[in-house]
Short mmCIF file of C-alpha atoms in Angstrom, two decimals:
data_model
loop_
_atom_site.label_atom_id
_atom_site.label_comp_id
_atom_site.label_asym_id
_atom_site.label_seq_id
_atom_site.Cartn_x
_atom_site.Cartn_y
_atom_site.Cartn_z
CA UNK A 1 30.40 -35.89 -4.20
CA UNK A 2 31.83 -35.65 -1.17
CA UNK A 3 31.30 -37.91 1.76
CA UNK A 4 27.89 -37.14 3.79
CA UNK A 5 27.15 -34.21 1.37
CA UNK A 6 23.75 -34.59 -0.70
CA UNK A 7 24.22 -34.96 -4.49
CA UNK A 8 23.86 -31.27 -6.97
CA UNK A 9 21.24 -33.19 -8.54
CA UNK A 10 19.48 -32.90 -5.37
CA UNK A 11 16.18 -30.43 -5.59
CA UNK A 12 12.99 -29.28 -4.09
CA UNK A 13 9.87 -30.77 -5.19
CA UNK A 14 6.12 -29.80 -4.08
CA UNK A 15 5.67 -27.21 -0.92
CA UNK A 16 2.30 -28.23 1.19
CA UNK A 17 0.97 -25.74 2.28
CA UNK A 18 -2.61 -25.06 4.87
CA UNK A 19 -5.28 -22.27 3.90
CA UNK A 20 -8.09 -21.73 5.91
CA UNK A 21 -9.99 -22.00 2.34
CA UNK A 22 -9.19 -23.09 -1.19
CA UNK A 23 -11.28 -21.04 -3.07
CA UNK A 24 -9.99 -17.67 -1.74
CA UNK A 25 -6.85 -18.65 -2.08
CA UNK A 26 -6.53 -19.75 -6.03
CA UNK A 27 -7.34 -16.20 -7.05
CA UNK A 28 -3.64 -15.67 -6.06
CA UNK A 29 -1.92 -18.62 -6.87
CA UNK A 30 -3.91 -19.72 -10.13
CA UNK A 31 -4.55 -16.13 -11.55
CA UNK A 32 -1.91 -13.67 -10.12
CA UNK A 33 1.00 -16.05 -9.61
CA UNK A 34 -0.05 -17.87 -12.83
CA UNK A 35 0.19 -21.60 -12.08
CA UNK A 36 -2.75 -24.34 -13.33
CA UNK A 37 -4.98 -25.78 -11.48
CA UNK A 38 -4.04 -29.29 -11.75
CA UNK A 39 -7.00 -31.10 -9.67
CA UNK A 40 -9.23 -30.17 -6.69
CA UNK A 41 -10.51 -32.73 -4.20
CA UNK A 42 -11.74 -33.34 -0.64
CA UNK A 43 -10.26 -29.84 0.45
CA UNK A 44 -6.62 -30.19 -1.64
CA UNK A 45 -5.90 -28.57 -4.32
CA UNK A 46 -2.91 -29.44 -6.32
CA UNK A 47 -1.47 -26.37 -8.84
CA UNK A 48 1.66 -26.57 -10.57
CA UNK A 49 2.80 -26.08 -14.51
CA UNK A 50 2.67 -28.14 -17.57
CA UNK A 51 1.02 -31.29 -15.19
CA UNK A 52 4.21 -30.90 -12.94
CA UNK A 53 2.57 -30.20 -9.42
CA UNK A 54 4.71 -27.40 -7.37
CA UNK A 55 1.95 -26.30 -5.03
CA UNK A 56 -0.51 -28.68 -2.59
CA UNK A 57 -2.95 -26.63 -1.09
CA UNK A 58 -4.64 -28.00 2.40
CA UNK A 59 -7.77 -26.45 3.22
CA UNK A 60 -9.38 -26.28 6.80
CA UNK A 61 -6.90 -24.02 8.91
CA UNK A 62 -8.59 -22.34 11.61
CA UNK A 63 -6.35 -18.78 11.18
CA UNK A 64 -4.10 -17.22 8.92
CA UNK A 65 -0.55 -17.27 9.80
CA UNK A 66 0.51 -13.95 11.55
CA UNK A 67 3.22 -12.02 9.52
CA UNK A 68 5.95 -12.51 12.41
CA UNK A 69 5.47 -16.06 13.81
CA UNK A 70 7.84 -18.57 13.25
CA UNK A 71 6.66 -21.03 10.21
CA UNK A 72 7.10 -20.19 6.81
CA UNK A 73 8.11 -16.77 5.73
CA UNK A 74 7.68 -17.69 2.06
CA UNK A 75 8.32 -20.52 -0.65
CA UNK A 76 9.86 -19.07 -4.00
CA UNK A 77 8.60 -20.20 -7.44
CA UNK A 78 11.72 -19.32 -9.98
CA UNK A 79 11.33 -18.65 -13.65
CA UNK A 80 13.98 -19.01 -16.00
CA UNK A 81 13.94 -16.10 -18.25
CA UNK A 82 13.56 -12.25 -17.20
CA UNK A 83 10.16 -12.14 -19.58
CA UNK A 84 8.66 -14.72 -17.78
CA UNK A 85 9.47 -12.70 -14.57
CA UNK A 86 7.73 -9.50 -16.26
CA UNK A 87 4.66 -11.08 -17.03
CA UNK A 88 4.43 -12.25 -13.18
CA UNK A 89 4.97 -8.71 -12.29
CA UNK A 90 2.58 -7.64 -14.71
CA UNK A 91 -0.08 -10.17 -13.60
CA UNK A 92 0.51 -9.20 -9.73
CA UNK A 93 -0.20 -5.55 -10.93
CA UNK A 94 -3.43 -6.78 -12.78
CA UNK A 95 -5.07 -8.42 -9.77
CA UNK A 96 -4.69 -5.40 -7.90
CA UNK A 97 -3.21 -7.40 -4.91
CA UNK A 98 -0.64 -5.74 -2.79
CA UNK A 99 2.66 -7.34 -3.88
CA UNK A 100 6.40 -5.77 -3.77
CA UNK A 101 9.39 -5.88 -5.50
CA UNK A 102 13.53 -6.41 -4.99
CA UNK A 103 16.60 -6.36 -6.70
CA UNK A 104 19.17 -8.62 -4.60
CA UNK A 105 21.83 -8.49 -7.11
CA UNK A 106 21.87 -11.97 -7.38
CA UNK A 107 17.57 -12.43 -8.05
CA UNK A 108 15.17 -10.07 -9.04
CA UNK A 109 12.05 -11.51 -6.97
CA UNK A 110 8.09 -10.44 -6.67
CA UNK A 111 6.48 -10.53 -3.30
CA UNK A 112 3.24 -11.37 -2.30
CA UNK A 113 0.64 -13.15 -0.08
CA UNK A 114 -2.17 -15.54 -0.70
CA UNK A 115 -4.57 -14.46 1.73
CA UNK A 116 -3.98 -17.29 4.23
CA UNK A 117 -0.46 -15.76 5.29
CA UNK A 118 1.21 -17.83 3.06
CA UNK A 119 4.37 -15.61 1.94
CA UNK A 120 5.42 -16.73 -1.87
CA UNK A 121 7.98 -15.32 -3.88
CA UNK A 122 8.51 -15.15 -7.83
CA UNK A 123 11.96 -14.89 -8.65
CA UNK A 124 14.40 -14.23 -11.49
CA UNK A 125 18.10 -15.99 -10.37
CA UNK A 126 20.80 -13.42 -11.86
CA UNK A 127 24.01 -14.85 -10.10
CA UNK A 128 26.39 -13.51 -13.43
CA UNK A 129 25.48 -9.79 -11.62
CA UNK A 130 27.90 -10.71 -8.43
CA UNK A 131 31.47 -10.39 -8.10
CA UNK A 132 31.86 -10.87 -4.07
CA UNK A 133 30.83 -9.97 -0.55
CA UNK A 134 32.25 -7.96 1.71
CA UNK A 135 31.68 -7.41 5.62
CA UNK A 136 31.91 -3.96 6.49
CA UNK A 137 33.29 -2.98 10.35
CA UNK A 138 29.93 -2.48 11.37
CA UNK A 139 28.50 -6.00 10.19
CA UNK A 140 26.86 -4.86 7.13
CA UNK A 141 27.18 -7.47 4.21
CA UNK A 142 27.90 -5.79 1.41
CA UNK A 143 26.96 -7.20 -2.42
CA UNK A 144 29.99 -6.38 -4.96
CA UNK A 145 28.29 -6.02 -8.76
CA UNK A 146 30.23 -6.82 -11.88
CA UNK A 147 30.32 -3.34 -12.86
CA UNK A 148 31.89 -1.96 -9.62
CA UNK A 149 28.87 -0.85 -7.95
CA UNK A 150 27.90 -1.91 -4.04
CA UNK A 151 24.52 -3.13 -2.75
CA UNK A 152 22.53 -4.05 0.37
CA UNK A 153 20.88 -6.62 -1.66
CA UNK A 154 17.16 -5.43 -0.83
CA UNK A 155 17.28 -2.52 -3.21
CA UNK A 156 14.43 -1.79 -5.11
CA UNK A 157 13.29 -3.41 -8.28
CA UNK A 158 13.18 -1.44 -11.05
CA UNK A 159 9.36 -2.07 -12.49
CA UNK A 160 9.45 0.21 -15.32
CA UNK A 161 13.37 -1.17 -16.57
CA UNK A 162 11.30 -4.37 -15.92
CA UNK A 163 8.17 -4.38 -18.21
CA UNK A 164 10.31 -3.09 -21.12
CA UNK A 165 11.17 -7.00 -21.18
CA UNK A 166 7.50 -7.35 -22.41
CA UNK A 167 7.69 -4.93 -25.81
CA UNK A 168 4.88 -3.94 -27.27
CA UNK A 169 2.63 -6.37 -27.44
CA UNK A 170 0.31 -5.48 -24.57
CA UNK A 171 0.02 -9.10 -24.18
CA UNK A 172 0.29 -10.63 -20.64
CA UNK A 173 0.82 -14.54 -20.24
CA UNK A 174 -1.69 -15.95 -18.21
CA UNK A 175 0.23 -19.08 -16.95
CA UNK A 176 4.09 -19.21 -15.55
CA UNK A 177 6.09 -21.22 -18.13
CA UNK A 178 6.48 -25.20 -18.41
CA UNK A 179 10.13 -25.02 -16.83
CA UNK A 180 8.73 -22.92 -13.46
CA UNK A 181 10.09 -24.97 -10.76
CA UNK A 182 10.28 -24.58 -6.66
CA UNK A 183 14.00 -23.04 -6.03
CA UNK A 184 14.11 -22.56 -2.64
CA UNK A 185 11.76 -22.65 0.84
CA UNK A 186 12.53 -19.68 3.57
CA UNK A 187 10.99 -19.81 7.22
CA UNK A 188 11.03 -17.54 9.95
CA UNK A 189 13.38 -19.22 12.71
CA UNK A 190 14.12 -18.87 16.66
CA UNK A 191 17.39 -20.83 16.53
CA UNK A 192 19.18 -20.94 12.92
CA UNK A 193 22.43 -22.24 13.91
CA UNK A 194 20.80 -25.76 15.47
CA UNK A 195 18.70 -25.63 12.21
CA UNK A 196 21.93 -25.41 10.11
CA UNK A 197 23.41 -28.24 11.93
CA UNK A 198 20.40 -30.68 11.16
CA UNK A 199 20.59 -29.48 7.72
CA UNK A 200 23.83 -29.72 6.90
CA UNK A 201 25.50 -32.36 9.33
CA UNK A 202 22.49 -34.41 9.34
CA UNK A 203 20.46 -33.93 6.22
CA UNK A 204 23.30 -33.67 4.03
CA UNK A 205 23.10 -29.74 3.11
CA UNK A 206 25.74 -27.68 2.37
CA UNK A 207 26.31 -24.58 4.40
CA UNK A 208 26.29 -21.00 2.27
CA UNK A 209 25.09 -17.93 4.32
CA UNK A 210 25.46 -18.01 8.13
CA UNK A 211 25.37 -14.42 9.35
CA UNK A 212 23.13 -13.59 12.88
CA UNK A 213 24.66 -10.28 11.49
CA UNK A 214 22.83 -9.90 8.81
CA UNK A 215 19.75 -12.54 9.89
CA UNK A 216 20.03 -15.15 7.37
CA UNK A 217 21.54 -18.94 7.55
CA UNK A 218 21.26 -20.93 4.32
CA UNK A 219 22.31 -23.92 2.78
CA UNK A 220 21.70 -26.09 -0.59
CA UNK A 221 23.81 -28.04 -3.09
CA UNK A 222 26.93 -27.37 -5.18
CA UNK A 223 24.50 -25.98 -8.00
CA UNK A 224 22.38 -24.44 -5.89
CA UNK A 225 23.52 -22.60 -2.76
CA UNK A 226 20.03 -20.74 -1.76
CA UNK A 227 17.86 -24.10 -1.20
CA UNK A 228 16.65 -23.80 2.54
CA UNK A 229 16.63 -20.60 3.98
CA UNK A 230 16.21 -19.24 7.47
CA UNK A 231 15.70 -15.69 9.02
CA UNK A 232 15.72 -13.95 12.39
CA UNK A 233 14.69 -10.71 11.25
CA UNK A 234 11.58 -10.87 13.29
CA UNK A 235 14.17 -11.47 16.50
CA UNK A 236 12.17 -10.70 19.64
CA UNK A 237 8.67 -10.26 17.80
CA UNK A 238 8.50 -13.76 16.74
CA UNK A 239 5.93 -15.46 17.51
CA UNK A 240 4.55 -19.05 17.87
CA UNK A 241 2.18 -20.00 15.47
CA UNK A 242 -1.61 -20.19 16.97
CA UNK A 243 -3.09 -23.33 16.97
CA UNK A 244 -4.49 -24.60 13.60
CA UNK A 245 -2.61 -21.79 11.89
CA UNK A 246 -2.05 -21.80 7.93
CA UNK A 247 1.55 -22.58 7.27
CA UNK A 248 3.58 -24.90 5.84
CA UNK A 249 2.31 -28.52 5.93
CA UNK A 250 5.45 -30.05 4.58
CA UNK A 251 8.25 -29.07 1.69
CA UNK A 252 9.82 -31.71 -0.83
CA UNK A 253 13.30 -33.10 -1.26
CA UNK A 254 14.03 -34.64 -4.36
CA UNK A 255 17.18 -37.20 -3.88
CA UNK A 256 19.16 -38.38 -6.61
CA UNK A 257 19.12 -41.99 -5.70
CA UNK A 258 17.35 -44.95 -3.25
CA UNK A 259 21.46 -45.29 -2.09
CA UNK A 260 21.34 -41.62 -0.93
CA UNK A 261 18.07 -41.76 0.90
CA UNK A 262 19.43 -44.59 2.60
CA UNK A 263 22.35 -42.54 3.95
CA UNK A 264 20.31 -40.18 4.96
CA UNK A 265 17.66 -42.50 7.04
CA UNK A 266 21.56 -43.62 8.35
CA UNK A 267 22.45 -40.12 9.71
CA UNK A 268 19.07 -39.76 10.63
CA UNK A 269 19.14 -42.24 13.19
CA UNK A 270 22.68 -41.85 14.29
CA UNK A 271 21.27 -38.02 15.47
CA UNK A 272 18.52 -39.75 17.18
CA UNK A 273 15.82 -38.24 15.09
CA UNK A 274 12.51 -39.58 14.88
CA UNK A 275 11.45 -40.46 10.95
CA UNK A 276 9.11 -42.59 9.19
CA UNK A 277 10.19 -44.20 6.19
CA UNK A 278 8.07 -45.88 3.13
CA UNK A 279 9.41 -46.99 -0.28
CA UNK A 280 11.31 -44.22 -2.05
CA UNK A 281 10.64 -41.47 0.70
CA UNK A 282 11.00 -40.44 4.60
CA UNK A 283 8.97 -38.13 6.59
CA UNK A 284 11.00 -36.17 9.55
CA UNK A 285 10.85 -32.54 10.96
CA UNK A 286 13.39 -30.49 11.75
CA UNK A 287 14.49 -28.92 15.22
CA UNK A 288 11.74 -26.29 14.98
CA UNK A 289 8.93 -28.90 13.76
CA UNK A 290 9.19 -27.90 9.80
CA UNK A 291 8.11 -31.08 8.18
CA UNK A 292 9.71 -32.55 5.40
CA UNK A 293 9.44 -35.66 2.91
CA UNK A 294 12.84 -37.08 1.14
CA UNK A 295 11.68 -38.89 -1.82
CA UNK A 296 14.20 -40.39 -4.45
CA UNK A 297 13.53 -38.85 -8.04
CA UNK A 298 11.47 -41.09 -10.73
CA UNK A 299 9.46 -42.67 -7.67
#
């Protein structure tokens, strides 16, 4: 690994989130999205698969979050298999909720909101489908396919091509799969370039998509690229976040090690950034006041 640069190891663990109520809210995430209730108590609601939480739910928000303010744009729960991503779709189609549906080349993701704002995404990685990028003179970021073809990379999903990956059956999973796990968190930003540099030169990130072009600034690990995400496709719309606004509470960082975490906390106050630390985790936020908790894995 190189020097300041977080381990591949490194992943996302459970995403926090506030609703302005639990019960209107696990229609979505327990039945349409498909993930188990895993316990319920004094307005939190933990959800996740096979006893593995990926979900918190916070009730008592005051207001839903408004589709353009800066906050969370959506957290994306990827499945492993292109089955497992039909049966999402077909559950999304089954609760009659208004959901959508894009082919990015590289994922085929599902689209849709709990009723609290909260933006979540179901997605299929497919990274063997790219062969490059390309800029074109105008700015556009092209997607190069395998088989020659170009794409924008918000295409259209192809539903029908989709559900063939059920056969004939008729039989819809109710639940996402045991290996469903949190593959990347995307928010809505006002200044992604002083975001990348807390995230990459402080955090430990490394730096894949940085385009004002195009709107999006990621970063992640060496075996996963698209970890934290941020967009500016709102640009002059956004918006702050009302007071007591549903949101994100705080997102998860899984470490690899207590010797990592400790580098971390070490960059962390070289920068000057406020952080509380406990045994086996830290608590910070980052430039735009998205809160998140390091933890090192096994603790």
């Amino acid at each position: 690994m190189s020097e300041g640069l977080l381990a591949g190891a490194t992943h996302l663990g459970p995403v926090h989130l506030r609703v302005v109520n639990i019960a209107a809210a696990l229609p979505v995430w327990r039945d349409a999205v498909g993930l188990s209730l895993l316990g319920e108590d004094d307005g939190v609601a933990g959800l996740g698969v096979d006893g593995k939480a990926l979900i918190v739910l916070h009730e008592g928000a005051a207001v839903a979050l408004p589709q353009k303010a800066r906050d969370l744009f959506h957290v994306a729960i990827h499945v492993t298999t292109r089955r497992d991503l039909a049966h999402a779709a077909a559950r999304l189609k089954a609760s009659g909720l208004r959901y959508s549906a894009q082919d990015h080349l590289v994922s085929e993701s599902l689209y849709v909101s709990d009723p609290s704002g909260n933006g979540i995404e179901i997605c299929f990685d497919t990274p063997e489908r790219l062969a490059g990028r390309e800029e074109t003179t105008d700015g556009r970021v092209l997607l190069l396919a395998t088989d020659g073809s170009t794409h924008s990379g918000l295409e259209p999903l192809d539903l029908a091509n989709l559900s063939r990956s059920l056969g004939d059956s008729g039989r819809i999973e109710p639940r996402l799969p045991a290996d469903a796990f949190i593959g990347h968190i995307h928010m809505r930003a006002r200044s992604p370039e002083t975001l990348m540099a807390f995230y990459v030169d402080v955090l430990g990130f490394r730096p894949h998509i940085q385009s004002r072009t195009f709107g999006l600034f990621d970063c992640g690990t060496d075996r996963r690229r698209h970890m934290v995400a941020f967009n500016i496709w709102t640009r002059d719309e956004l918006t702050e976040p009302p007071p007591g606004a549903a949101g994100l509470e705080r997102f998860t960082v899984v470490l690899a090690g207590a010797d990592e975490l400790a580098a971390v906390a070490g960059r962390l106050g070289k920068a000057g950034v406020p952080f509380a630390e406990a045994a086996g985790r830290l608590d910070c936020a980052d430039p735009e006041g998205n809160r998140l908790r390091m933890v090192v894995a096994g603790i």
